[in-house]
Coordinates of N, CA and C in Angstrom, one line a residue:
X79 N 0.9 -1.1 0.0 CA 0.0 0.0 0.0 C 0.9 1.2 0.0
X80 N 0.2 2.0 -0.4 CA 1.2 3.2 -0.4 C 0.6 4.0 0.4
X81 N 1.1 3.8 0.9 CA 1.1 5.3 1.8 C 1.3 6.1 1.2
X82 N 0.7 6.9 2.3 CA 0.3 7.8 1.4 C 0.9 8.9 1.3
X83 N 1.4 9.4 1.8 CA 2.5 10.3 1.9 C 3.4 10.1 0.5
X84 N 2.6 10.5 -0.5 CA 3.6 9.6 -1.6 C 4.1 10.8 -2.4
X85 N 4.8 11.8 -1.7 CA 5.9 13.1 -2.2 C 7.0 12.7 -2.3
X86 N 7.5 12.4 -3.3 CA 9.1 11.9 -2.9 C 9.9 12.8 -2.8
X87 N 9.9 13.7 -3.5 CA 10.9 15.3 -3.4 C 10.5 15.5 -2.2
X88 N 12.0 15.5 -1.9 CA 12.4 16.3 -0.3 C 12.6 17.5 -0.6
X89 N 12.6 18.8 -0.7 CA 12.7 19.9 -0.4 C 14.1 20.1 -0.2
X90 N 14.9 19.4 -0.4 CA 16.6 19.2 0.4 C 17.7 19.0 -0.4
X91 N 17.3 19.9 -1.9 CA 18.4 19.6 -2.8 C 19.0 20.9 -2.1
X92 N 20.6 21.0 -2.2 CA 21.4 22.2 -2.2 C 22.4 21.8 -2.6
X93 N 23.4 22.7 -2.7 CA 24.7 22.3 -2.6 C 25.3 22.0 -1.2
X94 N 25.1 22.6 -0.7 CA 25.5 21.6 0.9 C 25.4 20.1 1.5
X95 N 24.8 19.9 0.5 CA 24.3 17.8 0.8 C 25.6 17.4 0.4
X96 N 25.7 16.5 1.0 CA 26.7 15.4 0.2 C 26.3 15.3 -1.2
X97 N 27.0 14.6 -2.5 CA 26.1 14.2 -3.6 C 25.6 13.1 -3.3
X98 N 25.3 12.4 -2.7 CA 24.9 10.9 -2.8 C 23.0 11.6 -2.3
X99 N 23.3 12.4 -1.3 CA 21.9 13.0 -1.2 C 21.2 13.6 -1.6
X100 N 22.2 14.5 -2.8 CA 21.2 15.3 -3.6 C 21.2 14.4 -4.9
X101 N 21.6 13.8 -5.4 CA 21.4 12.8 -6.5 C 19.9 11.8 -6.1
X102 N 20.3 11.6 -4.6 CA 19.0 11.2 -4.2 C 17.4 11.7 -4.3
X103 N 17.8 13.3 -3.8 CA 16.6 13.8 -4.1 C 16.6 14.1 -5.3
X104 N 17.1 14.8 -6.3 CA 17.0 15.2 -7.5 C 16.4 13.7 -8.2
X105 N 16.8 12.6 -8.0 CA 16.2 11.6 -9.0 C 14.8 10.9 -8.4
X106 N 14.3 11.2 -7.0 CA 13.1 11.2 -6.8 C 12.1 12.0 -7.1
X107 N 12.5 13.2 -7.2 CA 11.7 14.6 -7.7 C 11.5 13.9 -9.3
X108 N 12.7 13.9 -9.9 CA 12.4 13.2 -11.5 C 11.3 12.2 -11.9
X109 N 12.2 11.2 -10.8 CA 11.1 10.3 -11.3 C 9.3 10.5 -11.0
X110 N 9.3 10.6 -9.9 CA 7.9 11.1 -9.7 C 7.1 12.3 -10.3
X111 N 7.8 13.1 -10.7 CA 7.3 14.1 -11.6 C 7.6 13.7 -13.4
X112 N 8.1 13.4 -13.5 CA 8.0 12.8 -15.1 C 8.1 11.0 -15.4
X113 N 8.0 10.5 -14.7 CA 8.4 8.8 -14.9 C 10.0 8.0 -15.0
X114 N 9.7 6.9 -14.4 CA 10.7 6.9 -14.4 C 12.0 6.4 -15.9
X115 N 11.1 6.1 -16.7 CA 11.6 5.7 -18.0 C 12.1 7.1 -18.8
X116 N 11.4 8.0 -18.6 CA 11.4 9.4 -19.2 C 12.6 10.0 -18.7
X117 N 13.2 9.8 -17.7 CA 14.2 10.1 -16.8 C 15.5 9.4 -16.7
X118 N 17.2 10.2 -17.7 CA 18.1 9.7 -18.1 C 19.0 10.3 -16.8
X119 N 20.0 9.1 -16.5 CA 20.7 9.6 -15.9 C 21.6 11.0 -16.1
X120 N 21.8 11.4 -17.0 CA 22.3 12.8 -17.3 C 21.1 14.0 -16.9
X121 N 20.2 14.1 -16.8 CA 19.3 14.8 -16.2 C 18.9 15.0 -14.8
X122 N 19.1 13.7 -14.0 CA 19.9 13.2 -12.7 C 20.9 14.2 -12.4
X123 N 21.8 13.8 -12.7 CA 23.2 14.7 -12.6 C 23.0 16.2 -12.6
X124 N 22.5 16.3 -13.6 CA 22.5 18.0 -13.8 C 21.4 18.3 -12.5
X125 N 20.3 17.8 -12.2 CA 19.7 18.6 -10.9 C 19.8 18.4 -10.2
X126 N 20.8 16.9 -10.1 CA 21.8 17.3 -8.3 C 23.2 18.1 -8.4
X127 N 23.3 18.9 -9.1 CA 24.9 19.4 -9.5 C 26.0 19.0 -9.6
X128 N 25.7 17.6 -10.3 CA 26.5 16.9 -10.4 C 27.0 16.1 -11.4
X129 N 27.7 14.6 -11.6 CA 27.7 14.9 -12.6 C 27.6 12.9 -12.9
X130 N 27.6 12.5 -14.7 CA 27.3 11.4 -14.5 C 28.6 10.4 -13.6
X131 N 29.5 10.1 -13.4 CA 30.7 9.9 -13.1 C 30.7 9.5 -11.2
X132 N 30.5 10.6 -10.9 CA 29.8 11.0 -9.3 C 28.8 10.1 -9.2
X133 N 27.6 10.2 -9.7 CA 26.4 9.4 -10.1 C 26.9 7.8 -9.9
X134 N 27.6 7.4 -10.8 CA 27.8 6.0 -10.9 C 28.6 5.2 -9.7
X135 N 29.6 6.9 -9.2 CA 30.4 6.0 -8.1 C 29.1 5.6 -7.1
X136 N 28.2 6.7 -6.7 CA 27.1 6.1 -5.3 C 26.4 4.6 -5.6
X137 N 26.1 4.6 -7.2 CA 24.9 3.7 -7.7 C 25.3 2.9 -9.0
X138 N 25.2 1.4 -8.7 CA 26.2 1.2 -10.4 C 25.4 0.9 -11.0
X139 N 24.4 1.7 -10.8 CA 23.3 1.7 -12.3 C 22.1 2.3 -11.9
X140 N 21.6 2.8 -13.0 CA 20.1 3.5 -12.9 C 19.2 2.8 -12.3
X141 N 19.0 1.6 -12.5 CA 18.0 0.2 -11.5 C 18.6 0.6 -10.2
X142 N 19.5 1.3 -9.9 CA 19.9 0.8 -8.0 C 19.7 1.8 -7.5
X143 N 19.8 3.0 -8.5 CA 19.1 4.0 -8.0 C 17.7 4.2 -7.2
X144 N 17.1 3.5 -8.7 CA 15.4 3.7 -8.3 C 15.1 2.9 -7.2
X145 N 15.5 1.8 -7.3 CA 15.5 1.0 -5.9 C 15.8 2.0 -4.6
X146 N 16.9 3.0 -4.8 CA 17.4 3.3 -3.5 C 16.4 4.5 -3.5
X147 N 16.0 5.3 -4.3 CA 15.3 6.1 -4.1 C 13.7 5.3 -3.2
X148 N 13.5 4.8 -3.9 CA 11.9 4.1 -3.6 C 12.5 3.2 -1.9
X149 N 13.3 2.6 -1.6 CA 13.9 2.3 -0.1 C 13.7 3.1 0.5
X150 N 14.3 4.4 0.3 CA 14.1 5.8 1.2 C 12.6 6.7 1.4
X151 N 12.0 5.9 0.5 CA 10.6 6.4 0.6 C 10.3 5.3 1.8
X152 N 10.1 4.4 1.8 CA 9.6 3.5 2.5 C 10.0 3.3 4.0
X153 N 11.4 3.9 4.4 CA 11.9 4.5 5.4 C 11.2 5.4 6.1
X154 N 11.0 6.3 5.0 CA 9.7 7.4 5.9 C 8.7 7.1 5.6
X155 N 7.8 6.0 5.5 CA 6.9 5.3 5.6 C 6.8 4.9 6.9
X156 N 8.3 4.0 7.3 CA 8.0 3.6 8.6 C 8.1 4.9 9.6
X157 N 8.7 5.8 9.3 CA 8.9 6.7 10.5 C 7.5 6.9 11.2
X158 N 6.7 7.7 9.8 CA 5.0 7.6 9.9 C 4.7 6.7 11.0
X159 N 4.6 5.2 10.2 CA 4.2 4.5 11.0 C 4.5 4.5 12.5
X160 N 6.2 4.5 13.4 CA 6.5 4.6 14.2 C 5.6 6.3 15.0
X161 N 5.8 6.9 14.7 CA 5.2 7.9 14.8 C 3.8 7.9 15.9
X162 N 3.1 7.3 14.9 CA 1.4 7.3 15.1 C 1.2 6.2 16.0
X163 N 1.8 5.0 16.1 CA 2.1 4.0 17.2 C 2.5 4.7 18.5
X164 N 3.5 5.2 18.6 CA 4.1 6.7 19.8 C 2.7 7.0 20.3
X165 N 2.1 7.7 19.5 CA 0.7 8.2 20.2 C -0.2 7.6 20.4
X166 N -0.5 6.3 20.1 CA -1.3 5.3 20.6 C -0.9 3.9 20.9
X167 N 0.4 4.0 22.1 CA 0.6 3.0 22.8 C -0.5 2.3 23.7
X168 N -0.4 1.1 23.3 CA -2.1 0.1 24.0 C -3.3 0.2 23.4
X169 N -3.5 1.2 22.4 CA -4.4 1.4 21.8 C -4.4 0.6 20.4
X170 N -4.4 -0.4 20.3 CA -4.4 -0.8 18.4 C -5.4 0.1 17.5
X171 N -6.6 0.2 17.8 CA -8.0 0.2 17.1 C -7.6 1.6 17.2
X172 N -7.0 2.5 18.0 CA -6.8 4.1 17.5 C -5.8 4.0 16.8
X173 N -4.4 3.4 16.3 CA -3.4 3.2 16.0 C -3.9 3.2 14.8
X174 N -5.0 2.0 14.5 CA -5.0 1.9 13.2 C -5.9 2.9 12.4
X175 N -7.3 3.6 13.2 CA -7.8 4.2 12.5 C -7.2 5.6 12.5
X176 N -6.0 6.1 13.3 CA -5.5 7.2 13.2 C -4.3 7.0 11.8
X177 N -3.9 5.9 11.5 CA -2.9 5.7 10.4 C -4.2 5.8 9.0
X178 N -5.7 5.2 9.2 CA -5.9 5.1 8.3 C -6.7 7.1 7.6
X179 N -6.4 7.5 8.6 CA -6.6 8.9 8.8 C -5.6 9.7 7.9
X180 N -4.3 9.3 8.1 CA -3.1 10.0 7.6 C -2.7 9.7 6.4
X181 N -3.4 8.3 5.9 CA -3.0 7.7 4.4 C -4.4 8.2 3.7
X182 N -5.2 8.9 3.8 CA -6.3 8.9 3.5 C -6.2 10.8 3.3
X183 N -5.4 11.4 4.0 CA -4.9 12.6 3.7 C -4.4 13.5 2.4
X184 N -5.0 13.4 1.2 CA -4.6 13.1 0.1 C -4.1 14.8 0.0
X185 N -2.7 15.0 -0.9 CA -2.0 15.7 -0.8 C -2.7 16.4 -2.2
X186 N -2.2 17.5 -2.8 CA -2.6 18.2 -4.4 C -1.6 17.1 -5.1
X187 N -0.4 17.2 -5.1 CA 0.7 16.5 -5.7 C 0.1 15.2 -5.6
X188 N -0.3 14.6 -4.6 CA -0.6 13.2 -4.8 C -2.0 12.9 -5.6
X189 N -2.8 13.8 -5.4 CA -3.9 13.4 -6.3 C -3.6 13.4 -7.4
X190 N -2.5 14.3 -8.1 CA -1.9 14.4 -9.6 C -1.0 13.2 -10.1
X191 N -0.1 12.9 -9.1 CA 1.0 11.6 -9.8 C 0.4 10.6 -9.1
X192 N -0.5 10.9 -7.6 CA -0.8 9.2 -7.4 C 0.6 8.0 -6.8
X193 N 0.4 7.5 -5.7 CA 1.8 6.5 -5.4 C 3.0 6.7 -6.2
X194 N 3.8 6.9 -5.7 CA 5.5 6.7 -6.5 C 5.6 5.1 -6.2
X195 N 4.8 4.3 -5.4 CA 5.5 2.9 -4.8 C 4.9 2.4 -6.5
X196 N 3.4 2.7 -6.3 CA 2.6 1.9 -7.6 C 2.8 2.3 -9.0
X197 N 2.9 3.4 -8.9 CA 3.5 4.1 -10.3 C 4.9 3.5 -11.0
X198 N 6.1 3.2 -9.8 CA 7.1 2.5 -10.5 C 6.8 1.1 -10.5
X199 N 5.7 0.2 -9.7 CA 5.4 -1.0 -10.0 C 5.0 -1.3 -11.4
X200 N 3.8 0.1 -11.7 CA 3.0 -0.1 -13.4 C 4.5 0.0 -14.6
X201 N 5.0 0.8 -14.2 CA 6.8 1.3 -14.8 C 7.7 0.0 -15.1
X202 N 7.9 -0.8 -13.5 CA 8.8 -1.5 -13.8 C 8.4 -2.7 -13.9
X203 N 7.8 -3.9 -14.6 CA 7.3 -5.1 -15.2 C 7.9 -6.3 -14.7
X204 N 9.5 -6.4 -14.7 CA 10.2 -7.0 -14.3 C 10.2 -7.6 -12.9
X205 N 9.9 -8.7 -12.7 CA 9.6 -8.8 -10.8 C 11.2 -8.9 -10.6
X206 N 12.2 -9.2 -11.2 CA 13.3 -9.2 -10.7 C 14.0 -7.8 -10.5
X207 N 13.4 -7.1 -11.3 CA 13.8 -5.4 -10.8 C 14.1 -5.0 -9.2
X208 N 15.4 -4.8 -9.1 CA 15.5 -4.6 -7.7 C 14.8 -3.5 -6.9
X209 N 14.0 -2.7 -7.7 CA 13.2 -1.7 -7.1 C 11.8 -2.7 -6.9
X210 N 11.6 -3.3 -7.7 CA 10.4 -4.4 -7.5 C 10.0 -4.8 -6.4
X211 N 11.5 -5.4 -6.1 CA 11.4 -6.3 -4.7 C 11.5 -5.2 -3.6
X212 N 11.5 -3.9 -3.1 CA 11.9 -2.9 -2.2 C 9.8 -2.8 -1.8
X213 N 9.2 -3.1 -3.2 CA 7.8 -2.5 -3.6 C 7.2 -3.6 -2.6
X214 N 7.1 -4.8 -3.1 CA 7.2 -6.2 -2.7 C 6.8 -6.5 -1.5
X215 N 8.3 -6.2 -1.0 CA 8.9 -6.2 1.1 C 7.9 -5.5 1.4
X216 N 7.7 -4.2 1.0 CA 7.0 -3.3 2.2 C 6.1 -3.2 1.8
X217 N 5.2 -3.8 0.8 CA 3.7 -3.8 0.6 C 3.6 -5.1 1.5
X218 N 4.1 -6.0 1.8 CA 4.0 -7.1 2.6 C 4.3 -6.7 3.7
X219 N 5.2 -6.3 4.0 CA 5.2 -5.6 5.8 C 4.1 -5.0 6.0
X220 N 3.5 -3.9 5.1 CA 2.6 -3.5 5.5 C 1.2 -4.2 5.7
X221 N 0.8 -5.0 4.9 CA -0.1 -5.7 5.0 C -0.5 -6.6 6.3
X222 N 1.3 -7.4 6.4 CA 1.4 -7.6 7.6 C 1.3 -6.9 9.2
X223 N 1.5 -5.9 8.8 CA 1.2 -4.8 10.0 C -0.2 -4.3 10.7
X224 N -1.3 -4.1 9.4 CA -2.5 -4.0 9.3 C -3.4 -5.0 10.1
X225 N -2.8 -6.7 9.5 CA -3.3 -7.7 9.9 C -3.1 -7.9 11.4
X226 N -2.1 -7.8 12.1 CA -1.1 -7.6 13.9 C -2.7 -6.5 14.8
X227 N -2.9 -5.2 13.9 CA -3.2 -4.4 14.0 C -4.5 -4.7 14.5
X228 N -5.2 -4.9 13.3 CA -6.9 -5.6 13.5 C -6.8 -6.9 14.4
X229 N -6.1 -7.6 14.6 CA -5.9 -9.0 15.6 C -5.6 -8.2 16.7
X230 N -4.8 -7.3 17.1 CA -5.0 -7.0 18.6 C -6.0 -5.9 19.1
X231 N -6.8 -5.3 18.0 CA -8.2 -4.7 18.4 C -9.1 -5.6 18.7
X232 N -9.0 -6.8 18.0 CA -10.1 -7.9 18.3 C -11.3 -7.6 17.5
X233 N -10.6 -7.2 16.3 CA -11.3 -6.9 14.9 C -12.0 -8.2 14.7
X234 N -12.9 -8.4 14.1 CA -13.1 -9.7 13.4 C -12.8 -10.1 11.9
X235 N -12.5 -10.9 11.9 CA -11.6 -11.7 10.2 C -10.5 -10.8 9.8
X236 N -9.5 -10.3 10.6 CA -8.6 -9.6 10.2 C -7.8 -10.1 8.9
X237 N -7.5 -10.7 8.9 CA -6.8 -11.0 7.4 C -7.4 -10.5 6.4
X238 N -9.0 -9.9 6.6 CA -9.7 -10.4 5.2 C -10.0 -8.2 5.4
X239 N -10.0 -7.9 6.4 CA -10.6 -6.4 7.1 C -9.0 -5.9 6.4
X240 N -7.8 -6.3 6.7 CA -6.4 -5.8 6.2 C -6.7 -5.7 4.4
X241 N -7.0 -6.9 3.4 CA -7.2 -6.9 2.3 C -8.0 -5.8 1.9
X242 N -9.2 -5.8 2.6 CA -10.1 -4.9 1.9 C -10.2 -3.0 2.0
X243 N -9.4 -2.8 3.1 CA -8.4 -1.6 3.8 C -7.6 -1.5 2.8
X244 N -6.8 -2.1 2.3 CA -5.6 -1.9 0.7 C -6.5 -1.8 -0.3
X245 N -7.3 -3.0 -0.4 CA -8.2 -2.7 -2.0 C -8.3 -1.7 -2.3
X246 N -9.4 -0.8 -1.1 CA -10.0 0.3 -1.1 C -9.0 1.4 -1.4
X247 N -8.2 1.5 -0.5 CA -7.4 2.7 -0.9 C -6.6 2.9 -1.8
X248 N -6.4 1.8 -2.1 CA -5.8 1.5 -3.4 C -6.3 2.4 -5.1
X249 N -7.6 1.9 -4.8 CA -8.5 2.3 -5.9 C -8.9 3.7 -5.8
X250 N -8.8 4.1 -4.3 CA -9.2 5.8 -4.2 C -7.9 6.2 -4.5
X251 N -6.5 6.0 -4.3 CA -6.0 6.8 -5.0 C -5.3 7.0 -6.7
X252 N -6.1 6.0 -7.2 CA -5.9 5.8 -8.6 C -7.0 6.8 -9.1
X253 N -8.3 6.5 -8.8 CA -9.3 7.5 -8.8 C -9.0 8.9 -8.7
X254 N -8.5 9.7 -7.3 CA -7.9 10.7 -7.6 C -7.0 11.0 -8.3
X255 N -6.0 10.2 -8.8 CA -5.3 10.5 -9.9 C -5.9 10.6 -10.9
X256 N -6.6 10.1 -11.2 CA -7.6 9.7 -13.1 C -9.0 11.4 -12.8
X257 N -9.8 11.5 -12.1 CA -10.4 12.5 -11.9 C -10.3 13.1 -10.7
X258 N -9.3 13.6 -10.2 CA -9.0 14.4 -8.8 C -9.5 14.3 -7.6
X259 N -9.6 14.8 -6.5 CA -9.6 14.0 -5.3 C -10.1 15.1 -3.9
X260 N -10.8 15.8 -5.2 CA -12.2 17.3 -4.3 C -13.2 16.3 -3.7
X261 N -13.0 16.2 -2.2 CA -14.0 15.7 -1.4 C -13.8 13.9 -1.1
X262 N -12.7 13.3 -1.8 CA -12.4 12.1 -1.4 C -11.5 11.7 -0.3
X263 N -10.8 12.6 0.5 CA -10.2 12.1 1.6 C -11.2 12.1 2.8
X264 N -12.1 13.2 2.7 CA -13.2 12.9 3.6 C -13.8 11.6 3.7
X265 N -14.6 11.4 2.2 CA -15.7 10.3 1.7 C -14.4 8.5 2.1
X266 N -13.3 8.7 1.7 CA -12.4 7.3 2.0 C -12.0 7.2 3.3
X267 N -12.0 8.3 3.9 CA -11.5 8.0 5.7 C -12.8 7.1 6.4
X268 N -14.5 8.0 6.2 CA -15.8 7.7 6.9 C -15.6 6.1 5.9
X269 N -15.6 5.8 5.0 CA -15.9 4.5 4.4 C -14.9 3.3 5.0
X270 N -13.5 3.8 5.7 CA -12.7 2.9 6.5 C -12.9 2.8 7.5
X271 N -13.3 3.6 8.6 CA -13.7 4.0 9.7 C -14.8 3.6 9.6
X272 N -15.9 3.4 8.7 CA -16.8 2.0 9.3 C -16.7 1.2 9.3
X273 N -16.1 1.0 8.4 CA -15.6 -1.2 7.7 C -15.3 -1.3 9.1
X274 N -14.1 -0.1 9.6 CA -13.4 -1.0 11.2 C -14.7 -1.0 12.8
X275 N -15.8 0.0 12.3 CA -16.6 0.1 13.4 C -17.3 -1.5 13.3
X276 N -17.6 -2.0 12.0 CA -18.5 -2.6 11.8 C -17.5 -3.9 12.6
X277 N -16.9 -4.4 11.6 CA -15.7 -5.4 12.4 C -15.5 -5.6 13.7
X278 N -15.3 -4.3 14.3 CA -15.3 -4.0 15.8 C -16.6 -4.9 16.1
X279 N -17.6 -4.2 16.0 CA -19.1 -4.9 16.4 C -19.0 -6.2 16.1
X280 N -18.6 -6.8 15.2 CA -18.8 -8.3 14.8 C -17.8 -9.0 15.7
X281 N -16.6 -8.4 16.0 CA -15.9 -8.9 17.2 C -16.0 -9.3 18.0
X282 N -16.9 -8.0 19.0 CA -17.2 -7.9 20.2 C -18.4 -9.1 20.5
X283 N -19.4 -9.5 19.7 CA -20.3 -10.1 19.4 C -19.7 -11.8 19.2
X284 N -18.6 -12.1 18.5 CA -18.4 -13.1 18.6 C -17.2 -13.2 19.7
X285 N -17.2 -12.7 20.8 CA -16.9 -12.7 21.9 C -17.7 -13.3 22.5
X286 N -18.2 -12.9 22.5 CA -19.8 -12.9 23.5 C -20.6 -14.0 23.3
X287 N -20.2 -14.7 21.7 CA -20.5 -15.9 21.9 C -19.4 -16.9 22.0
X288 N -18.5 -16.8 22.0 CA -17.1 -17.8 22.5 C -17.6 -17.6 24.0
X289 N -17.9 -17.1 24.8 CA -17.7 -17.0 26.2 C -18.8 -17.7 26.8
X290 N -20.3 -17.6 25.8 CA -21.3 -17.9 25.9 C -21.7 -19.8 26.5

């Protein structure tokens, strides 16, 4: 899932970075703003101030790039996540609908490009693409995370409440990408935020009959 926070440009190009950081940002800004096929290493170079040579020493190739760019996204994915957990220690069922609160936050930029994670998934075809597998891992951590999540609220059918939590958001932010996203972070948060009330109730209820 992408989270949603899906800006990849950091605001943190200068010449004061190391180049390995600003090559970094400069080729996430690229890619995410123009694609990543559209986007030559020499273009790279020139808007981190740098040059191709520099370039190749951080990354021995444009695949390890994107990979590393798209890893560092996912890094601050988890921070997010760490984050919002911080504020709801012992609480799962606030943990999760406060995460599903924050991915559901749809940015201008994100309504327009839509996921950098899924965008270079449609991009890169290749499941052996080493950015692939970065896409992969942490759509699976995450999934996995969701599922921990609804199991210690005492969600009911969590495996199947985690699936249908990705579907959904999944499709709302392709949707805002394809016809923009005036009034769907509201409409996608109330439609998660019930699925979990509803579950909740079906929970509590099959509590009540295991005890019974």
């Amino acid at each position: 899932m992408s989270v949603s926070t899906a800006m990849p440009g950091k605001e943190r190009r200068g010449v004061s970075l190391p180049p390995r950081e600003r090559i970094l940002a400069a080729a996430r800004e690229l890619f995410y703003r123009r694609g990543i096929h559209a986007v030559g290493v020499d273009a790279i170079a020139a808007a981190a101030d740098s040059n191709k040579m520099t370039l190749y020493r951080h990354f021995a190739s444009k695949d390890v790039l994107v990979a590393a760019c798209l890893s560092e996204l996912t890094q601050e994915f988890e921070v997010a996540w760490d984050v919002i957990a911080a504020a709801h220690v012992g609480d799962p069922k606030g943990q999760l609908l406060a995460w599903l609160r924050h991915i559901c936050d749809f940015k201008e930029y994100e309504a327009e490009r839509g996921c950098a994670l899924a965008n270079a998934a449609v991009e890169l075809p290749d499941k052996d693409h080493p950015a692939r597998r970065v896409i992969r891992e942490y759509k699976t951590a995450v999934r996995e995370r969701l599922i921990q999540l609804c199991r210690d609220a005492k969600l009911a059918d969590p495996d199947r409440l985690a699936d249908e939590v990705s579907l959904i958001f999944e499709g709302a932010r392709i949707t805002a990408q394809s016809v923009g996203s005036e009034g769907l972070s509201a409409r996608l948060a109330g439609m998660l935020e019930a699925l979990v009330a509803d579950r909740a109730r079906r929970g509590k209820q099959d509590e009540m009959l295991g005890q019974g």
